Amino acid sequence: MHIHILDQHIETNSIVHRLDPRVKLVSALVFILACALTPDGAWLAFAALGVLLLVLIIISDLSIMTLMKRSIVALPFALAAVTVMFTIPGETLATIPLPFSAGKYQLSISDAGLVRFVTIMLKSWLSVLMALLLSATTTFPDILRAMRGIGVPRVLVSVIAFMYRYIFVLGDEALRLMRAREARTATGSDGRRSGGNIIWRAKVVGGMAGSLFVRSLSRSERVYQAMVSRGYTGEMLWLEKPRLQGWHLAVGGLFIAILAAIEALAWLS
Amino acid sequence: MLFSSYSGPLPKPEALHIPDGFLSAPVAVLAWLISVAFIVVAVRISSRTLDERQVPMMGVLAAFIFAAQAFNFPVAGGTSGHMLGGALVAILLGPWPGLLVMTAVIALQALIFQDGGLLAMGANILIMGILTVWVGYFTYRLLSRFNGYLAAFLAGWLSVEVAAIVTAALLALSGTSALAVVLPAMAGVHAFIGIGEGLITAAALALVQKALPGFFDHRSSGGRTDTATLFAGGVVLTLIVGILAVFFASGSPDGLEWVAEDLGFLGAAQESPFQIAPDYAVPGISSDIAANLLAVGIGILLLFAVGYTVARSLRRRQTQSA
């Protein structure tokens, strides 16, 4: 297994790929903040944000289809927002009779509620796409270095870096435990699993989590000793930060200025 | 595919991972501020109390929580859930290192899998990193004197339940969901999901105690800040509840106005008699929301009291039989 399975970074060499990761991380965050700030029903502003994103995707030479497919991840959460369609006051657009009430109760969709729901979905979708664009054009170590560059505590960045490195090792460990569970669990011809009640099953999973913890702990001990034997003194060593070049800052500044203009227009109109 | 030879379903995105776009900017920023404050304190305390091996250890243990979330747990009806791990990590490592471990897990999930947003990461860290860890630790420390397993179960259950309630509250504050709908829904569903978390937490703890009997003695000798930590836990919980309460009571933020209108509409709607919880969705004012929240809070306190009493009586029986 290779660590690059985890990394969504796509190896091409566009301007967006070459842009300083710090600039990219801050720009992506400002874009997502701009999405959150855009008022309800400001369709022109959302269109502008979408066009901006599309331009970046095209410059980055990424497959739009792949990004679209990956951007569905946040959709299940839409369930949380569905309720606003029915609860925000406004002109009734449509009514849905509730089942089992013989038409006595019904839900009504208001125009303001629909606008709010569509707005939330658009904000979420644009933000997810921007996050995908970031992770598709930046390697994970670069994102980590950018986090360090914008002042995220060293310990936290180091913990994430270690975690990233060991996810596969412990993922494989977890797989072995799950395979052992499969191998020891009979499945009947009707497809039903044998096994006890919910407490019994929780005990099995708890035992798996517990033994994974024990194995992780002893592995972290070995990792630490291996590092000490190679000169680790408790201080993480990073390659020297490359200096922030002028044109990177200019590109980032331009991007943020465009976002500010879009937001200003959305709020003034 | 996350793991090479794993063909089963991938762990589903936890219902508690809030994506970007679902929180209003003020709520997201406020959550970030609270989370950053806690992370800064956690970094300070962890680097003071732990030696230099902490960094590799916590990194590997963060990977442990990430991997443990892949253990699916068959629940009734062919569905399966998986654990969150906040309470377990808090009991095993203590609240401050646990907080850092959970923060690392949440950050990686957001950065790589888009599981939870970047702007919403502050809220996700607050909910799944800070609240689950502190609620779990607090509950366990308070009740483990009486019965360790029950304390671990309640720690797991309560951490998920509180996390779900605060998720609902943040969504309602942002005007993304109607409180009267999302609060009972989240609290109700996670009351069941939390049972799995509680049982797994207790079982995992039992195994660690059996496999590494010296682990806890070693840690407790190093943890000299027991009362201080417990006190901090109480302050944390009060603070978060207090901030939410102020938000709900003041009536000034946008999010709240939305919710207030929602509830007013719910009750006053004549042409669409849409009532989800007629018992407490009384038409009108924002104080009803506070009442709503209060009711949930009292419910949790009651459950807590029941757990405490049960644990106590169990302990008494144990000491009598011994």
XYZ file of C-alpha atoms in Angstrom:
591
model
C 0.000 0.000 0.000
C 1.244 3.411 -0.824
C 0.660 6.711 0.864
C -0.345 8.355 -2.402
C -3.618 6.448 -2.398
C -4.625 8.801 0.361
C -3.385 11.912 -1.353
C -5.819 13.408 -3.825
C -3.030 15.529 -5.262
C -2.945 15.255 -9.027
C 0.457 15.517 -10.678
C 0.262 18.190 -13.280
C 2.216 21.368 -13.483
C -0.131 24.318 -13.736
C 0.236 27.798 -12.273
C -2.185 26.793 -9.531
C -0.020 23.774 -8.694
C 3.087 25.923 -8.521
C 1.515 28.657 -6.406
C 2.893 28.930 -2.875
C 0.891 26.599 -0.603
C 0.503 29.346 2.016
C -1.130 31.618 -0.558
C -3.354 28.759 -1.699
C -4.451 27.804 1.802
C -5.315 31.377 2.768
C -7.054 32.036 -0.559
C -9.155 28.877 -0.203
C -10.157 29.854 3.324
C -11.105 33.373 2.216
C -13.156 31.924 -0.640
C -15.058 29.669 1.777
C -15.566 32.604 4.141
C -16.904 34.658 1.217
C -19.366 31.852 0.441
C -20.537 31.886 4.052
C -20.985 35.668 3.951
C -22.979 35.804 0.688
C -26.585 36.743 1.458
C -29.572 34.517 0.651
C -30.683 34.494 -2.942
C -27.757 36.544 -4.275
C -27.721 34.352 -7.373
C -25.415 36.665 -9.340
C -22.811 36.530 -6.581
C -23.014 32.740 -6.471
C -22.682 32.624 -10.249
C -19.606 34.856 -10.016
C -18.066 32.642 -7.326
C -18.850 29.602 -9.457
C -17.238 31.142 -12.556
C -14.159 32.073 -10.519
C -13.904 28.497 -9.291
C -14.458 27.088 -12.766
C -11.690 29.282 -14.182
C -9.316 28.004 -11.487
C -10.281 24.392 -12.201
C -9.674 24.896 -15.928
C -6.309 26.608 -15.309
C -5.341 23.744 -12.994
C -6.038 21.260 -15.792
C -8.184 19.065 -13.539
C -10.983 16.785 -14.661
C -14.225 18.583 -13.916
C -16.100 15.284 -13.806
C -13.797 13.856 -11.123
C -14.209 16.958 -8.985
C -17.992 16.886 -9.423
C -18.112 13.250 -8.371
C -15.979 13.920 -5.310
C -18.013 16.995 -4.389
C -21.044 14.874 -3.524
C -19.557 14.020 -0.113
C -21.360 16.800 1.710
C -24.747 16.018 0.182
C -26.062 13.629 2.862
C -25.769 16.490 5.316
C -28.364 18.387 3.243
C -30.966 16.508 5.291
C -30.177 18.863 8.161
C -31.121 21.866 6.051
C -34.283 20.471 4.443
C -36.401 21.669 7.334
C -35.897 25.372 6.516
C -38.019 24.938 3.381
C -41.040 24.324 5.575
C -40.340 26.518 8.565
C -39.365 29.899 7.129
C -42.418 32.102 6.640
C -43.302 33.239 3.148
C -45.653 32.721 0.296
C -46.679 29.075 -0.046
C -45.323 27.506 -3.204
C -46.437 23.918 -2.812
C -47.959 21.649 -0.206
C -47.102 18.043 0.506
C -49.660 15.971 2.408
C -48.099 14.097 5.312
C -48.459 10.327 5.038
C -50.851 8.464 7.364
C -52.744 11.610 8.287
C -55.366 11.243 5.519
C -54.736 14.757 4.288
C -55.338 16.307 7.681
C -51.779 17.580 8.026
C -49.583 18.906 5.290
C -46.220 20.513 4.834
C -46.036 23.736 2.914
C -42.931 24.934 1.110
C -42.499 28.697 1.305
C -40.689 30.779 -1.309
C -38.301 32.272 1.274
C -37.644 28.803 2.685
C -36.828 27.416 -0.745
C -34.441 30.319 -1.432
C -32.697 29.713 1.879
C -32.398 25.972 1.273
C -30.959 26.411 -2.232
C -28.563 29.065 -0.879
C -27.264 26.731 1.830
C -26.758 23.939 -0.687
C -24.915 26.263 -3.095
C -22.652 27.604 -0.341
C -21.822 24.108 0.794
C -21.193 22.802 -2.714
C -18.935 25.720 -3.716
C -16.969 25.373 -0.471
C -16.467 21.634 -0.954
C -15.293 22.220 -4.528
C -12.783 24.814 -3.329
C -11.454 22.415 -0.690
C -11.158 19.727 -3.373
C -9.312 22.133 -5.670
C -6.887 22.859 -2.832
C -6.216 19.211 -2.077
C -5.968 18.285 -5.773
C -3.325 20.909 -6.488
C -1.302 20.718 -3.251
C 0.514 17.734 -1.808
C -0.327 16.948 1.788
C 3.156 17.742 3.137
C 2.835 21.126 1.400
C -0.516 21.757 3.099
C 1.117 20.905 6.420
C 4.003 23.250 5.729
C 1.504 25.957 4.797
C -0.326 25.405 8.089
C 2.969 25.889 9.885
C 3.604 28.973 7.748
C 0.376 30.639 8.816
C 1.042 30.051 12.491
C -0.556 26.710 13.409
C 1.347 25.415 16.493
C 4.338 23.223 15.717
C 3.166 20.393 17.959
C -0.182 20.182 16.234
C 1.315 20.183 12.736
C 3.816 17.536 13.790
C 1.087 15.359 15.287
C -0.896 15.595 12.042
C 2.232 14.820 10.019
C 2.914 11.713 12.112
C -0.682 10.691 11.908
C -0.627 11.009 8.126
C 2.461 8.822 8.006
C 1.035 6.103 10.262
C -2.552 5.949 9.091
C -1.680 3.214 6.643
C 0.299 1.211 9.137
C -2.538 1.284 11.652
C -5.125 1.008 8.909
C -3.529 -2.288 7.945
C -3.477 -3.294 11.596
C -7.199 -2.509 11.789
C -7.763 -4.537 8.625
C -6.020 -7.545 10.139
C -8.297 -7.300 13.156
C -11.370 -7.041 10.947
C -10.217 -9.980 8.841
C -9.772 -12.002 11.997
C -13.305 -11.073 13.009
C -14.623 -12.142 9.585
C -12.721 -15.409 9.764
C -14.153 -16.235 13.165
C -17.724 -15.242 12.363
C -19.863 -17.816 10.640
C -22.344 -16.612 8.055
C -25.361 -18.808 7.399
C -26.651 -19.709 3.936
C -29.395 -17.124 4.375
C -26.700 -14.483 4.742
C -27.346 -13.954 8.425
C -24.427 -13.560 10.747
C -24.136 -15.601 13.848
C -23.196 -13.898 17.061
C -24.775 -12.529 20.145
C -26.735 -9.472 21.102
C -25.665 -5.861 20.873
C -23.575 -6.059 24.044
C -21.675 -9.059 22.729
C -21.021 -7.260 19.435
C -19.919 -4.109 21.242
C -17.527 -6.222 23.290
C -15.979 -7.588 20.111
C -15.553 -4.121 18.597
C -14.373 -2.737 21.921
C -11.823 -5.527 22.145
C -10.644 -4.678 18.639
C -10.314 -0.986 19.500
C -8.552 -1.834 22.751
C -6.020 -4.151 21.180
C -5.436 -1.654 18.391
C -4.644 0.884 21.102
C -2.221 -1.473 22.809
C -0.491 -2.221 19.511
C -0.394 1.492 18.609
C 1.163 2.332 21.947
C 3.938 -0.215 21.574
C 4.479 0.862 17.986
C 4.792 4.501 18.997
C 7.429 3.404 21.499
C 9.408 1.681 18.745
C 8.954 4.653 16.429
C 10.269 6.970 19.097
C 13.296 4.773 19.776
C 14.043 4.444 16.069
C 13.913 8.215 15.798
C 16.179 8.746 18.793
C 18.700 6.335 17.295
C 18.705 8.497 14.185
C 19.333 11.726 16.051
C 15.879 12.935 17.106
C 16.089 15.361 20.014
C 12.429 16.181 20.414
C 12.587 18.943 17.853
C 10.998 18.360 14.478
C 13.253 19.294 11.602
C 11.731 20.993 8.606
C 13.357 22.034 5.394
C 13.841 25.753 5.359
C 10.699 27.593 4.374
C 10.988 28.915 0.839
C 10.612 32.685 0.765
C 7.273 34.002 -0.301
C 7.802 35.383 -3.796
C 6.196 38.640 -4.881
C 4.084 37.267 -7.701
C 2.541 34.601 -5.442
C 1.400 37.307 -3.074
C 0.128 39.387 -5.994
C -1.958 36.466 -7.312
C -3.367 35.829 -3.846
C -4.100 39.520 -3.371
C -5.868 39.741 -6.715
C -7.991 36.697 -5.874
C -9.021 38.140 -2.524
C -9.756 41.529 -4.133
C -12.084 39.838 -6.642
C -13.846 38.043 -3.780
C -14.211 41.328 -1.896
C -15.701 42.962 -4.990
C -18.208 40.119 -5.428
C -19.252 40.352 -1.779
C -19.546 44.162 -1.921
C -21.806 43.947 -4.978
C -23.888 41.169 -3.406
C -24.519 43.202 -0.268
C -25.095 46.556 -1.968
C -27.580 45.389 -4.582
C -10.316 3.400 -1.275
C -8.946 4.046 2.141
C -7.318 0.740 2.956
C -5.799 -1.508 0.342
C -7.594 -4.781 0.809
C -10.681 -3.548 2.574
C -13.692 -4.274 0.424
C -16.439 -3.510 2.888
C -18.243 -0.202 3.169
C -16.069 2.728 4.095
C -16.920 4.452 7.330
C -19.754 6.808 6.548
C -19.275 10.476 7.242
C -20.280 11.049 10.807
C -23.485 13.051 11.091
C -21.535 15.383 13.356
C -19.017 16.524 10.734
C -20.468 19.871 9.683
C -19.541 20.792 6.090
C -18.834 24.341 4.978
C -21.857 26.396 4.006
C -23.999 25.128 6.872
C -22.753 27.568 9.486
C -23.158 31.325 9.328
C -19.897 33.282 9.418
C -20.322 34.617 13.010
C -21.035 31.147 14.393
C -18.126 29.595 12.480
C -15.721 32.310 13.609
C -16.861 32.148 17.233
C -16.370 28.377 17.231
C -12.898 28.844 15.751
C -11.994 31.329 18.485
C -13.099 28.982 21.281
C -11.317 26.034 19.680
C -8.079 27.948 19.124
C -8.077 29.054 22.767
C -8.381 25.422 23.888
C -5.776 24.167 21.434
C -3.300 26.787 22.647
C -3.816 25.733 26.263
C -3.614 22.052 25.285
C -0.346 22.629 23.418
C 1.123 24.470 26.417
C 0.042 21.891 28.976
C 0.951 18.889 26.839
C 4.435 20.142 26.121
C 4.964 20.819 29.827
C 3.640 17.572 31.277
C 4.792 15.131 28.604
C 8.337 14.507 27.500
C 9.669 14.795 23.987
C 8.317 11.421 22.943
C 4.847 12.922 22.993
C 4.912 14.034 19.368
C 5.467 10.638 17.739
C 3.227 9.003 20.323
C 0.323 11.372 19.820
C 0.702 11.164 16.062
C 0.525 7.380 16.153
C -2.406 7.506 18.575
C -4.234 9.962 16.319
C -3.758 7.422 13.543
C -5.111 4.841 16.000
C -8.359 6.787 16.475
C -8.629 7.280 12.724
C -8.162 3.551 12.115
C -10.472 2.575 14.988
C -13.236 4.596 13.328
C -13.113 2.034 10.520
C -14.339 -0.769 12.805
C -17.931 -0.971 11.827
C -20.363 -1.988 14.456
C -23.433 -3.863 13.220
C -26.611 -2.326 14.563
C -30.155 -3.531 14.065
C -31.687 -3.279 10.607
C -28.606 -4.065 8.551
C -27.012 -0.708 9.250
C -23.741 -0.185 10.991
C -22.151 2.613 12.898
C -18.668 3.282 14.082
C -17.198 4.922 17.131
C -16.082 8.531 17.458
C -13.469 7.833 20.122
C -13.363 11.156 21.962
C -14.333 9.716 25.335
C -11.997 6.726 24.965
C -9.007 8.852 24.072
C -9.770 11.237 26.946
C -9.897 8.385 29.456
C -6.739 6.763 28.096
C -4.565 9.847 27.602
C -6.156 12.561 29.689
C -8.159 15.521 28.374
C -5.436 17.816 27.036
C -3.430 15.311 24.974
C -6.763 13.716 24.012
C -7.941 17.065 22.726
C -4.844 17.383 20.525
C -5.263 13.848 19.197
C -8.916 14.461 18.274
C -8.015 17.826 16.722
C -5.444 16.111 14.516
C -8.002 13.494 13.456
C -10.629 16.111 12.594
C -8.127 18.289 10.725
C -6.909 15.379 8.624
C -10.452 14.256 7.820
C -11.295 17.783 6.637
C -8.078 18.310 4.675
C -8.008 14.977 2.909
C -11.499 13.567 2.779
C -13.516 16.796 2.821
C -15.270 15.191 5.760
C -16.240 18.417 7.503
C -15.436 21.860 6.156
C -12.448 24.159 6.566
C -14.319 27.173 7.915
C -16.532 24.795 9.890
C -13.435 23.021 11.242
C -13.483 25.255 14.315
C -16.985 24.062 15.124
C -16.091 20.455 14.353
C -13.084 20.630 16.661
C -15.254 22.265 19.323
C -17.908 19.558 19.036
C -15.943 16.384 18.380
C -12.568 17.343 19.789
C -13.235 19.500 22.820
C -16.747 18.590 23.941
C -16.527 14.818 23.521
C -13.142 14.742 25.234
C -14.153 16.935 28.165
C -17.621 15.465 28.662
C -16.130 11.980 28.437
C -13.289 12.712 30.815
C -15.447 14.622 33.265
C -18.072 11.894 33.416
C -15.504 9.150 33.777
C -13.502 10.855 36.506
C -16.647 11.672 38.438
C -18.189 8.201 38.267
C -15.269 5.788 37.964
C -14.879 5.722 41.746
C -18.139 3.813 41.866
C -18.037 1.594 38.811
C -15.444 1.873 36.076
C -17.407 0.156 33.324
C -20.604 2.054 33.893
C -18.606 5.268 34.091
C -16.933 4.497 30.764
C -20.283 3.638 29.189
C -21.870 6.861 30.389
C -18.791 8.813 29.316
C -19.116 7.479 25.775
C -22.873 7.885 25.635
C -22.978 11.360 27.112
C -20.120 12.623 24.933
C -22.011 11.671 21.771
C -25.304 13.043 23.095
C -23.855 16.412 24.103
C -21.977 16.643 20.805
C -25.197 16.006 18.889
C -27.117 18.612 20.877
C -24.458 21.267 20.338
C -24.330 20.413 16.616
C -28.079 20.976 16.452
C -27.747 24.228 18.392
C -25.021 25.560 16.084
C -27.049 24.655 12.991
C -30.086 26.390 14.454
C -28.041 29.465 15.411
C -26.836 29.647 11.816
C -30.396 29.533 10.523
C -29.716 26.283 8.694
C -32.257 24.189 10.530
C -35.283 24.846 12.656
C -34.341 24.181 16.265
C -37.677 22.581 17.048
C -36.987 19.983 14.353
C -33.243 19.474 14.468
C -32.772 19.373 18.233
C -35.166 16.519 19.011
C -34.005 14.710 15.865
C -30.308 14.908 16.651
C -30.748 14.281 20.373
C -33.075 11.356 19.668
C -30.994 9.611 17.018
C -27.764 10.054 18.916
C -29.292 8.760 22.123
C -29.248 5.423 20.278
C -25.957 5.911 18.434
C -24.374 6.852 21.757
C -25.224 3.423 23.191
C -22.781 1.875 20.715
C -20.132 4.453 21.594
C -20.645 3.832 25.304
C -20.491 0.048 25.047
C -17.388 0.121 22.833
C -15.681 2.630 25.122
C -16.309 0.428 28.157
C -15.198 -2.735 26.367
C -12.067 -1.124 24.939
C -11.141 0.243 28.336
C -11.645 -3.178 29.922
C -9.280 -4.723 27.404
C -6.604 -2.071 27.888
C -6.820 -2.497 31.658
C -6.370 -6.232 31.240
C -3.578 -6.006 28.675
C -1.672 -3.103 30.216
C -2.405 -3.207 33.943
C 0.441 -0.796 34.709
C -0.636 1.808 32.166
C -3.091 3.631 34.387
C -0.939 3.645 37.521
C 1.874 5.109 35.480
C -0.342 7.814 34.100
C -2.057 8.735 37.338
C 1.293 9.193 39.058
C 2.175 11.727 36.389
C -1.232 13.404 36.447
C -0.912 15.595 39.488
C -3.496 18.113 38.269
C -6.524 16.001 39.095
C -8.732 18.519 40.857
C -7.508 21.348 38.657
C -8.357 19.372 35.533
C -11.767 18.444 36.836
C -12.384 22.060 37.700
C -11.276 23.099 34.206
C -13.702 20.553 32.788
C -16.557 22.064 34.732
C -15.590 25.531 33.564
C -15.422 24.354 29.947
C -18.882 22.877 30.022
C -20.383 25.850 31.813
C -18.689 28.208 29.373
C -20.047 26.488 26.303
C -23.545 26.137 27.685
C -23.355 29.754 28.832
C -22.267 31.048 25.431
C -25.049 29.150 23.727
C -27.551 30.385 26.281
C -26.478 34.008 25.792
C -26.833 33.599 22.050
C -30.292 32.163 22.411
C -31.465 34.645 24.976
C -30.124 37.888 23.512
C -32.091 37.700 20.317
C -29.728 39.935 18.406
C -27.790 37.631 16.038
C -29.238 36.856 12.629
C -29.307 33.146 13.272
C -31.448 33.557 16.299
C -33.951 35.762 14.551
C -34.366 33.067 11.961
C -34.993 30.478 14.600
C -37.377 32.697 16.488
C -39.327 33.303 13.306
C -39.291 29.610 12.584
C -40.808 28.760 15.900
C -43.321 31.546 15.704
C -44.317 30.338 12.320
C -44.529 26.767 13.480
C -47.014 27.609 16.137
C -48.946 30.330 14.368
C -49.287 28.617 11.022
C -52.942 28.315 10.264
C -52.943 27.199 6.669
C -50.387 24.475 7.317
C -50.837 22.923 10.718
C -47.336 21.539 10.863
C -46.520 20.518 14.378
C -43.633 18.319 15.228
C -43.530 18.728 18.930
C -46.735 20.442 19.992
C -45.861 19.963 23.637
C -43.028 22.415 23.668
C -43.092 24.288 20.369
C -45.258 26.997 21.872
C -45.825 29.886 19.458
C -43.911 33.047 19.985
C -40.837 34.243 21.615
C -37.200 33.341 21.946
C -37.487 32.387 25.593
C -39.163 29.206 24.389
C -35.936 28.254 22.717
C -34.128 28.720 25.983
C -36.832 26.641 27.626
C -36.275 24.019 24.973
C -32.579 23.951 25.655
C -33.203 23.956 29.375
C -35.464 20.938 29.035
C -32.712 19.049 27.242
C -30.205 20.142 29.844
C -32.424 18.985 32.673
C -32.927 15.693 30.854
C -29.182 15.163 30.685
C -28.726 16.098 34.320
C -31.462 13.638 35.293
C -29.804 10.856 33.322
C -26.528 11.772 34.900
C -28.083 11.613 38.361
C -29.603 8.222 37.592
C -26.241 6.932 36.404
C -24.543 8.300 39.474
C -27.048 6.660 41.799
C -26.919 3.325 40.010
C -23.127 3.365 40.019
C -23.090 4.216 43.700
C -25.442 1.441 44.668
C -23.456 -1.010 42.538
C -20.320 -0.011 44.370
C -21.971 -0.392 47.717
C -23.061 -3.895 46.786
C -19.551 -4.709 45.635
C -17.967 -3.553 48.870
C -20.554 -5.472 50.873
C -19.889 -8.702 49.000
C -16.147 -8.235 49.224
